[in-house]
Amino acid sequence: MLNVFSDKLLVVTVATKETDGFTRFMKSAKHFNYSVKVLGRGEKWQGGDYMSAPGGGQKVRLLKAALDKMKDEDRIILFIDSYDVVFASGPKELLKKFQQAGHKVVFSSESLIWPDRHLQDKHPHVKEGNRFLGSGGFIGYVPNIREMVSDWTGEDDESDQLFFTKIYIDPAKRKSINITIDSKCRLFQNLNGALDEVVLKFEDGRVRARNVLYDTLSVVIHGNGPTKINYLGNYIPNTWTFETGCTVCHEDLRSLTAIKSEYPLVVIGIFIQQPTPFVTVFFERLLKLQYPKNRLKLFIYNKVKLMQTIVFWCWCMNTSLSSFSDMCRKDEDCDYFFSLDIEVVLKNENTLKILIEQNLPVIAPMITRAGRLWSNFWGALSADGYYARSEDYVDIVQGRREGVWNIPYVSSVYLVKASLLRSELSDFELFNSNNLDPDMAFCHNVRSKVSRRRQGIFMYVTNMQSFGRILSTENYQTNHLHNDLWQIFENPVDWEERYIHENYTRIMKDKLIETPCPDVYWFPIFTDVACNHLVEEMENFGQWSGGGNKDTRIQGGYENVPTIDIHMNQVNYEKEWQKFLLEYIAPVTEKMFPGYYTRFDLAFVVRYKPDEQPALRPHHDASTFTINIALNQVGLDFQGGGCRFLRYDCSITSPRKGWALMHPGRLTHYHEGLRVTEGVRYIAVSFVDP
């Protein structure tokens, strides 16, 4: 048997630069008390670009030189990559499995052959598992590894994979050095070609990567596939567990409360690339950000002509997207670049502070779309670099797992350190690509182009707080004056926040429904903005009825009690108004008038003017009950007005803007519209029938 001891093991890796991936690797090594020797620090990487062509010869050269200096012939070397590797277990398990392999050198294995497919038939067959050698990780004794690399005379950019493969497929060398491969992934798990084989296994406060094909738990996880190592690294070895939650989310923070001088300067780039609802609200929220305004610089990229009347300042309207990050890059005072799309509803006023304090290179606040699983991040990538759903995506989006997550794609809103823009991300065309949209181009460039050795800069998303949501813009129509009024279906949450009175949700609980006259109920329903928009929309349409009895808009063509009005269907607002009535009026009517099924009939806006139609004669409404919403304010917009119920000799002479009167229409509540003596009065009327 092999006599192995943990103090004989040395992990050797090559890292010419301390990237985010290297930091992650070293943290996992420290967690399990591995001794690590790093080769190549400070050297320029000349080992080629793995993403487009074979390379890695520089690693073999550095290893060969290091082995020549090692005198302990009993030492065991674990030679692995570091930028895309994490440890899932400690030296004891690694050495035990190495001993059980029964060879002096054990390589990781892969199901795919690379870089020379013509060598496939020369690989020895295995009883079970992967057949092909992977050069990203191997373990063995110093003399055997020294013999293996002794013939290396190649250039730094030549293929280490091909070099070791040719040794392995040579029967004589394979026997002399005593090489085998870890075909069932007991020591090493390469992710290339194995994305669907590997799942997380949670056990006793730690997390492992389980190969479901061979039912093995690997010690070393090597992310030589698209991005699954980042997903696994969010958990392995104990970064996040069900028992503890996130164990690293509060490490290496940058405290803003400890800053005695000025806050970091943030350049905010706002992107308007399509017609978007609630733009005014967006800027109102932006002003509420809890961050010193003198430490913010604002730039707006606007491709939408319609928005020019709404956006109060538009800088560089026709410039490229990359120009905004370049503004921060060239401004020596800029500390962060905050990219923010106009469709983002940023509800958390402390968002900027929270992101800055996380002290990460690129970080996004998680935002979602109301009622859907859509979010502004991807949990994984497919083999061709597009969207793939990670195993934990739904749990993260729905908040069942909270943390700071390393992910391959973010969009819509994210914070970037300016120091990165001036160094690793110095490429001016950061947002540009021949076949990718700007967000995908940015993420691709951050993941790939910034480093010739993969896994350059990590991007993160945090869901440790609630930050907001994103608007739906797909069906946003722009053919009205106030297009946001029509958003009750597409963006119901934002529509409610904009147009429904802030006290509406309290009217039942806090008994805010008043009874100014018998069986007449009065309650808040609309905001001032809703009232203003509805009035302005009707005046913009302008086709008020003449106030005569003949009315072709209604069934029968005759109106017994005519008013100067515009019907909701004339402005194509009938469906939206029906939705409003069902969502917000029906719960009240069914409470006040139990037993009636709420079915809405006619809806219209009435205008009263002293020189046009100042009042309305006594009448019954053609309804079981009526909803009457005051759209402007007595004493400010008009004088006089109101409603008198004759049977009870009860008048409401001070209607409140945005409040609804609800009263029976037929039989008992014979009523009249009181005279308007000055100004213009507007009301929105709906007839309700059982």
CSV table of C-alpha atoms in Angstrom, one decimal, residues 44 58 65 80 87 128 292 314 326 415 472 476 493 561 585 629 677:
chain,number,residue,atom,x,y,z
A,44,LYS,CA,3.1,38.0,-18.1
A,58,GLN,CA,3.8,28.1,-19.7
A,65,ALA,CA,11.4,24.4,-13.1
A,80,ILE,CA,-4.3,22.1,-10.6
A,87,PHE,CA,-12.0,22.4,-3.3
A,128,GLU,CA,-16.5,2.5,-16.6
A,292,PRO,CA,-25.3,62.8,-1.2
A,314,CYS,CA,-30.6,64.6,-21.9
A,326,ASP,CA,-15.9,55.9,-20.6
A,415,LEU,CA,-22.7,48.9,-10.2
A,472,SER,CA,-43.1,45.4,-18.7
A,476,TYR,CA,-46.7,50.0,-24.2
A,493,VAL,CA,-48.6,47.2,-9.3
A,561,VAL,CA,-81.1,63.0,-18.5
A,585,ILE,CA,-64.7,49.4,-6.6
A,629,ILE,CA,-65.7,60.1,-8.5
A,677,THR,CA,-71.1,79.0,-10.2
